[in-house]
Amino acid sequence: MTDHTCVLLHAANPEPMAADLRAKVPDVDVQTCSDYASLPGLINAFAPDVVYTVRFAGTPGFPRDALFAKNGPRWIANGGAGTDHFGVWDPDRVTVTNAAGVAADMMAEYVMGCFLHFTLDVPGLQRDKARRAWTDRLVKPLKGKTLLVVGLGHTGRAIAARASAFGMTVLGTRARPRPMKDVDEVQSASSLINLLPRADFVAVATPLTSETQGLLGHASFSAMKNGTILADVSRGGVIVQDALVAALESGHVAAAALDVFETEPLPTTSPLWEFDNLIISPHCSSVYDGWDQASFDLFLNNLSNWLTGAPLFNVVEPTRGY
């Protein structure tokens, strides 16, 4: 590496990050950018070796082309896990890393919380409370049920660990199957259609790639067990929303929780808003108090590797998206 590294921090509020970086790594040049429009000009003027960037204002307008231009940085550190907003890049010219794992535990809590919301019939309990009605009820256990985790990355493994603790049987898919802790059975992604009929619950945690776009469509929902409960914390586009709407309308899917959507924010005209048995959250399952600092701390650790010539970790393969 060069003796003098230029780092550009691109986030909604990058100044505290810049102060932290200057205090911990005083030998680097640091500049900040807090909007999308100014990033191309700053890259041209500052010529950073490294850009730490967060998709803080959504995908539309994100200055992807400036990051991957010929005069762009040699290393782009994505502050989140998903890199679908980057498209395809040349890994021989630029290295991309992500913050995979930083929010895995929180996203797993979201998934299990949503499952419990439905199995304990929290909406029904709330309705009874509003009516001051003391109604006999039967709650449903997670123990003994089967969960299918679609995508056993950091988040998928965190979900599996919690499901295993509840006494669930855990099935999972990954591109390169191998035995994994807390997962009773690991199969290839191509085996998904054969696993779906066995699952009482489905958690979708796979990255959005050309191979996972539309992964769960009409055929997948038809293959699911009647009464399946679903949670999606992957990326909008992995689930075909029209197919989910049909499955919810028929009752084939008993309930679902969606944190990601094909279009974000979810349009007010979307039929998804109409379902009482559907949780809609604004892509927030990974956003918790301290997430931004945890992501930046991960970047600082990786920057130490960069400055010393050690290999970077969390390097993303553009053809796989993770």
Short mmCIF file of C-alpha atoms in Angstrom, two decimals:
data_model
loop_
_atom_site.label_atom_id
_atom_site.label_comp_id
_atom_site.label_asym_id
_atom_site.label_seq_id
_atom_site.Cartn_x
_atom_site.Cartn_y
_atom_site.Cartn_z
CA MET A 1 0.00 0.00 0.00
CA THR A 2 1.02 3.63 -0.40
CA ASP A 3 2.24 5.64 2.57
CA HIS A 4 -0.58 8.12 2.12
CA THR A 5 -4.11 6.72 1.78
CA CYS A 6 -7.13 8.89 0.94
CA VAL A 7 -10.44 7.77 2.41
CA LEU A 8 -13.85 9.19 1.50
CA LEU A 9 -16.72 8.55 3.91
CA HIS A 10 -20.15 8.61 2.26
CA ALA A 11 -23.02 8.47 4.76
CA ALA A 12 -25.96 10.50 6.05
CA ASN A 13 -23.90 11.80 8.98
CA PRO A 14 -20.25 11.06 8.24
CA GLU A 15 -18.57 13.66 10.48
CA PRO A 16 -18.52 11.53 13.66
CA MET A 17 -17.05 8.71 11.59
CA ALA A 18 -14.40 11.05 10.22
CA ALA A 19 -13.45 12.16 13.74
CA ASP A 20 -13.22 8.53 14.83
CA LEU A 21 -11.06 7.64 11.82
CA ARG A 22 -8.71 10.60 12.28
CA ALA A 23 -8.23 9.72 15.95
CA LYS A 24 -7.51 6.05 15.29
CA VAL A 25 -5.65 6.33 11.96
CA PRO A 26 -4.08 9.81 11.85
CA ASP A 27 -1.92 9.07 8.80
CA VAL A 28 -4.80 8.96 6.30
CA ASP A 29 -6.45 11.84 4.47
CA VAL A 30 -10.19 11.91 5.13
CA GLN A 31 -13.05 13.70 3.40
CA THR A 32 -16.79 13.29 3.83
CA CYS A 33 -19.92 13.37 1.68
CA SER A 34 -23.48 13.39 3.03
CA ASP A 35 -25.56 13.27 -0.15
CA TYR A 36 -25.73 11.42 -3.45
CA ALA A 37 -25.36 14.36 -5.82
CA SER A 38 -21.96 15.54 -4.54
CA LEU A 39 -20.20 12.19 -4.62
CA PRO A 40 -19.09 12.19 -8.30
CA GLY A 41 -17.44 15.60 -7.96
CA LEU A 42 -15.70 14.65 -4.74
CA ILE A 43 -14.33 11.46 -6.25
CA ASN A 44 -12.93 13.47 -9.17
CA ALA A 45 -11.40 16.15 -6.93
CA PHE A 46 -10.19 14.00 -4.02
CA ALA A 47 -9.26 10.80 -5.92
CA PRO A 48 -9.81 8.52 -2.91
CA ASP A 49 -8.13 5.16 -2.65
CA VAL A 50 -10.98 3.94 -0.44
CA VAL A 51 -14.67 4.85 -0.20
CA TYR A 52 -16.85 3.76 2.69
CA THR A 53 -20.43 4.13 1.48
CA VAL A 54 -23.91 3.57 2.87
CA ARG A 55 -27.10 3.47 0.80
CA PHE A 56 -28.70 5.95 3.19
CA ALA A 57 -31.27 7.55 0.86
CA GLY A 58 -32.54 4.48 -0.98
CA THR A 59 -31.52 2.98 -4.29
CA PRO A 60 -32.95 5.56 -6.75
CA GLY A 61 -30.25 8.13 -7.47
CA PHE A 62 -27.48 6.19 -5.74
CA PRO A 63 -24.24 7.31 -7.50
CA ARG A 64 -23.10 3.86 -8.48
CA ASP A 65 -21.41 4.92 -11.73
CA ALA A 66 -19.14 7.42 -9.96
CA LEU A 67 -17.91 4.75 -7.56
CA PHE A 68 -17.03 2.33 -10.35
CA ALA A 69 -15.67 4.85 -12.87
CA LYS A 70 -12.10 4.46 -14.17
CA ASN A 71 -10.92 7.15 -11.76
CA GLY A 72 -12.84 5.61 -8.87
CA PRO A 73 -11.41 4.05 -5.71
CA ARG A 74 -9.52 0.78 -5.58
CA TRP A 75 -11.59 -0.41 -2.61
CA ILE A 76 -15.29 0.24 -1.98
CA ALA A 77 -16.45 -0.71 1.51
CA ASN A 78 -20.23 -1.09 1.57
CA GLY A 79 -21.65 -0.17 4.96
CA GLY A 80 -24.44 -2.72 4.63
CA ALA A 81 -24.57 -6.37 3.63
CA GLY A 82 -26.43 -6.22 0.31
CA THR A 83 -24.57 -5.07 -2.79
CA ASP A 84 -27.31 -5.46 -5.40
CA HIS A 85 -27.35 -1.65 -5.85
CA PHE A 86 -23.76 -1.90 -7.15
CA GLY A 87 -24.69 -4.06 -10.13
CA VAL A 88 -21.69 -5.81 -11.72
CA TRP A 89 -18.10 -4.62 -11.42
CA ASP A 90 -14.62 -5.68 -12.47
CA PRO A 91 -12.96 -7.33 -9.45
CA ASP A 92 -9.54 -6.97 -11.09
CA ARG A 93 -9.88 -3.19 -10.93
CA VAL A 94 -11.83 -2.61 -7.71
CA THR A 95 -12.38 -4.64 -4.56
CA VAL A 96 -15.79 -4.52 -2.88
CA THR A 97 -16.38 -5.57 0.72
CA ASN A 98 -19.55 -5.55 2.77
CA ALA A 99 -20.63 -5.48 6.40
CA ALA A 100 -22.18 -8.94 6.42
CA GLY A 101 -22.77 -10.19 9.93
CA VAL A 102 -23.10 -6.83 11.64
CA ALA A 103 -26.90 -7.01 11.76
CA ALA A 104 -27.37 -10.79 11.61
CA ASP A 105 -28.41 -11.22 15.24
CA MET A 106 -30.93 -8.37 15.06
CA MET A 107 -32.45 -9.69 11.84
CA ALA A 108 -32.73 -13.15 13.39
CA GLU A 109 -34.59 -11.65 16.37
CA TYR A 110 -36.92 -9.91 13.93
CA VAL A 111 -37.71 -13.18 12.18
CA MET A 112 -38.35 -15.14 15.37
CA GLY A 113 -40.37 -12.27 16.83
CA CYS A 114 -42.60 -12.27 13.76
CA PHE A 115 -43.08 -16.03 13.96
CA LEU A 116 -44.08 -15.72 17.64
CA HIS A 117 -46.40 -12.83 16.79
CA PHE A 118 -48.48 -15.23 14.72
CA THR A 119 -48.13 -18.48 16.71
CA LEU A 120 -49.16 -16.71 19.92
CA ASP A 121 -51.88 -14.81 18.01
CA VAL A 122 -50.82 -11.46 19.37
CA PRO A 123 -53.34 -9.65 17.11
CA GLY A 124 -56.14 -11.76 18.59
CA LEU A 125 -54.97 -11.03 22.12
CA GLN A 126 -54.98 -7.33 21.34
CA ARG A 127 -58.51 -7.53 19.94
CA ASP A 128 -59.70 -9.33 23.06
CA LYS A 129 -58.06 -6.73 25.26
CA ALA A 130 -59.75 -3.92 23.35
CA ARG A 131 -63.10 -5.65 23.93
CA ARG A 132 -62.22 -6.50 27.57
CA ALA A 133 -62.99 -10.09 26.62
CA TRP A 134 -61.58 -13.02 28.62
CA THR A 135 -61.51 -15.65 25.86
CA ASP A 136 -60.17 -19.19 26.11
CA ARG A 137 -57.23 -19.53 23.75
CA LEU A 138 -54.82 -22.18 22.45
CA VAL A 139 -51.30 -20.99 21.62
CA LYS A 140 -49.09 -22.83 19.15
CA PRO A 141 -45.54 -23.92 20.01
CA LEU A 142 -42.52 -23.54 17.77
CA LYS A 143 -40.99 -26.65 19.31
CA GLY A 144 -41.35 -29.63 17.02
CA LYS A 145 -42.05 -27.56 13.93
CA THR A 146 -39.80 -27.37 10.88
CA LEU A 147 -38.15 -24.18 9.65
CA LEU A 148 -36.61 -23.79 6.21
CA VAL A 149 -33.94 -21.09 5.99
CA VAL A 150 -33.42 -19.95 2.41
CA GLY A 151 -29.81 -18.77 2.40
CA LEU A 152 -27.42 -19.82 5.17
CA GLY A 153 -25.20 -16.75 5.25
CA HIS A 154 -24.57 -14.76 8.43
CA THR A 155 -28.25 -13.94 8.90
CA GLY A 156 -29.50 -17.38 7.95
CA ARG A 157 -27.14 -19.02 10.44
CA ALA A 158 -28.25 -16.62 13.18
CA ILE A 159 -31.88 -17.51 12.47
CA ALA A 160 -31.01 -21.22 12.54
CA ALA A 161 -29.33 -20.87 15.95
CA ARG A 162 -32.41 -19.29 17.49
CA ALA A 163 -34.80 -21.73 15.85
CA SER A 164 -32.71 -24.64 17.12
CA ALA A 165 -32.88 -23.20 20.63
CA PHE A 166 -36.69 -23.24 20.35
CA GLY A 167 -36.54 -26.94 19.52
CA MET A 168 -37.35 -26.59 15.84
CA THR A 169 -36.03 -28.83 13.10
CA VAL A 170 -33.98 -26.62 10.79
CA LEU A 171 -33.52 -27.17 7.07
CA GLY A 172 -31.43 -24.80 4.97
CA THR A 173 -30.13 -24.04 1.52
CA ARG A 174 -26.82 -22.62 0.40
CA ALA A 175 -24.90 -22.49 -2.86
CA ARG A 176 -22.23 -24.87 -1.57
CA PRO A 177 -23.86 -27.35 0.83
CA ARG A 178 -21.91 -28.55 3.84
CA PRO A 179 -22.84 -29.56 7.40
CA MET A 180 -23.48 -26.52 9.58
CA LYS A 181 -24.06 -25.95 13.27
CA ASP A 182 -27.75 -25.61 14.27
CA VAL A 183 -28.94 -26.88 10.88
CA ASP A 184 -30.27 -30.42 10.73
CA GLU A 185 -30.10 -30.67 6.96
CA VAL A 186 -28.26 -28.51 4.41
CA GLN A 187 -29.06 -28.83 0.73
CA SER A 188 -28.18 -26.93 -2.42
CA ALA A 189 -30.19 -23.93 -3.58
CA SER A 190 -31.50 -26.03 -6.45
CA SER A 191 -33.22 -28.31 -3.91
CA LEU A 192 -35.49 -25.53 -2.63
CA ILE A 193 -38.64 -26.76 -4.38
CA ASN A 194 -38.23 -30.17 -2.72
CA LEU A 195 -37.71 -28.70 0.75
CA LEU A 196 -40.65 -26.30 0.75
CA PRO A 197 -43.36 -28.98 1.31
CA ARG A 198 -41.59 -30.07 4.50
CA ALA A 199 -41.52 -26.66 6.17
CA ASP A 200 -44.03 -25.14 8.60
CA PHE A 201 -42.06 -21.87 8.57
CA VAL A 202 -39.90 -20.30 5.87
CA ALA A 203 -37.28 -17.59 6.49
CA VAL A 204 -35.84 -15.92 3.38
CA ALA A 205 -32.34 -14.53 3.95
CA THR A 206 -30.59 -14.94 0.61
CA PRO A 207 -28.88 -12.09 -1.27
CA LEU A 208 -30.51 -10.67 -4.40
CA THR A 209 -28.59 -11.93 -7.44
CA SER A 210 -29.46 -12.88 -11.00
CA GLU A 211 -30.02 -16.42 -9.69
CA THR A 212 -32.29 -15.45 -6.78
CA GLN A 213 -34.36 -12.81 -8.60
CA GLY A 214 -37.92 -14.12 -8.45
CA LEU A 215 -36.76 -17.23 -6.58
CA LEU A 216 -40.04 -17.64 -4.73
CA GLY A 217 -42.81 -17.34 -7.29
CA HIS A 218 -46.11 -19.12 -7.93
CA ALA A 219 -44.52 -22.57 -8.19
CA SER A 220 -42.68 -22.14 -4.87
CA PHE A 221 -45.77 -20.97 -3.02
CA SER A 222 -47.79 -23.84 -4.47
CA ALA A 223 -45.14 -26.25 -3.19
CA MET A 224 -45.36 -24.91 0.36
CA LYS A 225 -47.29 -26.74 3.04
CA ASN A 226 -50.79 -25.34 3.52
CA GLY A 227 -50.69 -22.90 6.44
CA THR A 228 -47.01 -21.98 6.09
CA ILE A 229 -45.78 -18.87 7.91
CA LEU A 230 -43.16 -16.83 6.04
CA ALA A 231 -40.66 -14.10 6.93
CA ASP A 232 -38.54 -12.24 4.36
CA VAL A 233 -35.44 -10.27 5.37
CA SER A 234 -33.55 -10.75 2.11
CA ARG A 235 -34.00 -8.17 -0.65
CA GLY A 236 -36.99 -6.99 -2.61
CA GLY A 237 -37.25 -9.09 -5.74
CA VAL A 238 -36.40 -12.48 -4.26
CA ILE A 239 -40.10 -13.02 -3.59
CA VAL A 240 -42.56 -12.37 -6.42
CA GLN A 241 -45.08 -10.16 -4.64
CA ASP A 242 -48.02 -11.08 -6.89
CA ALA A 243 -47.44 -14.74 -6.07
CA LEU A 244 -47.39 -13.98 -2.34
CA VAL A 245 -50.60 -11.96 -2.63
CA ALA A 246 -52.30 -14.93 -4.29
CA ALA A 247 -51.01 -17.32 -1.59
CA LEU A 248 -52.26 -15.02 1.18
CA GLU A 249 -55.64 -14.58 -0.49
CA SER A 250 -56.11 -18.35 -0.80
CA GLY A 251 -54.91 -18.98 2.76
CA HIS A 252 -52.20 -21.32 1.52
CA VAL A 253 -49.75 -19.00 3.30
CA ALA A 254 -51.28 -18.45 6.72
CA ALA A 255 -49.27 -15.34 7.57
CA ALA A 256 -46.16 -13.46 6.52
CA ALA A 257 -43.74 -10.76 7.62
CA LEU A 258 -42.03 -8.65 4.97
CA ASP A 259 -39.16 -6.27 5.64
CA VAL A 260 -38.20 -5.90 1.96
CA PHE A 261 -40.19 -5.13 -1.17
CA GLU A 262 -39.87 -4.96 -4.94
CA THR A 263 -40.44 -1.17 -4.71
CA GLU A 264 -39.41 0.77 -1.61
CA PRO A 265 -41.12 2.61 -0.05
CA LEU A 266 -44.02 0.24 -0.62
CA PRO A 267 -46.59 2.13 -2.73
CA THR A 268 -49.80 3.03 -0.92
CA THR A 269 -51.69 1.30 -3.74
CA SER A 270 -50.07 -2.09 -3.06
CA PRO A 271 -52.58 -4.81 -2.14
CA LEU A 272 -50.16 -6.00 0.54
CA TRP A 273 -51.41 -3.25 2.87
CA GLU A 274 -54.84 -4.88 3.00
CA PHE A 275 -53.85 -8.15 4.71
CA ASP A 276 -54.39 -8.39 8.47
CA ASN A 277 -52.16 -11.47 8.57
CA LEU A 278 -49.17 -9.63 7.12
CA ILE A 279 -46.52 -7.62 8.98
CA ILE A 280 -45.04 -4.81 6.90
CA SER A 281 -41.87 -3.12 8.13
CA PRO A 282 -39.85 -0.40 6.33
CA HIS A 283 -36.64 -2.37 5.63
CA CYS A 284 -35.64 -1.90 9.25
CA SER A 285 -34.90 -5.41 10.53
CA SER A 286 -31.17 -4.65 10.38
CA VAL A 287 -31.39 -1.14 11.84
CA TYR A 288 -30.76 -1.00 15.57
CA ASP A 289 -29.19 1.46 17.97
CA GLY A 290 -25.44 1.17 17.37
CA TRP A 291 -25.66 -0.52 13.95
CA ASP A 292 -23.87 2.34 12.18
CA GLN A 293 -20.99 2.25 14.65
CA ALA A 294 -20.72 -1.53 14.43
CA SER A 295 -20.55 -1.30 10.64
CA PHE A 296 -17.92 1.41 10.79
CA ASP A 297 -15.86 -0.51 13.37
CA LEU A 298 -15.84 -3.44 10.95
CA PHE A 299 -14.58 -1.09 8.25
CA LEU A 300 -11.82 0.23 10.52
CA ASN A 301 -10.64 -3.31 11.18
CA ASN A 302 -10.55 -3.96 7.45
CA LEU A 303 -8.79 -0.66 6.84
CA SER A 304 -6.03 -1.82 9.17
CA ASN A 305 -5.56 -4.81 6.89
CA TRP A 306 -5.50 -2.55 3.83
CA LEU A 307 -2.84 -0.29 5.32
CA THR A 308 -0.62 -3.20 6.34
CA GLY A 309 -1.08 -5.16 3.12
CA ALA A 310 -3.00 -7.99 4.80
CA PRO A 311 -5.95 -9.56 2.94
CA LEU A 312 -9.29 -7.83 3.26
CA PHE A 313 -12.19 -9.80 4.72
CA ASN A 314 -15.84 -9.83 3.60
CA VAL A 315 -14.75 -9.49 -0.02
CA VAL A 316 -17.79 -9.75 -2.31
CA GLU A 317 -17.69 -11.77 -5.53
CA PRO A 318 -19.63 -9.75 -8.13
CA THR A 319 -21.05 -12.82 -9.84
CA ARG A 320 -22.44 -14.18 -6.55
CA GLY A 321 -23.39 -10.92 -4.81
CA TYR A 322 -21.77 -11.95 -1.52
#
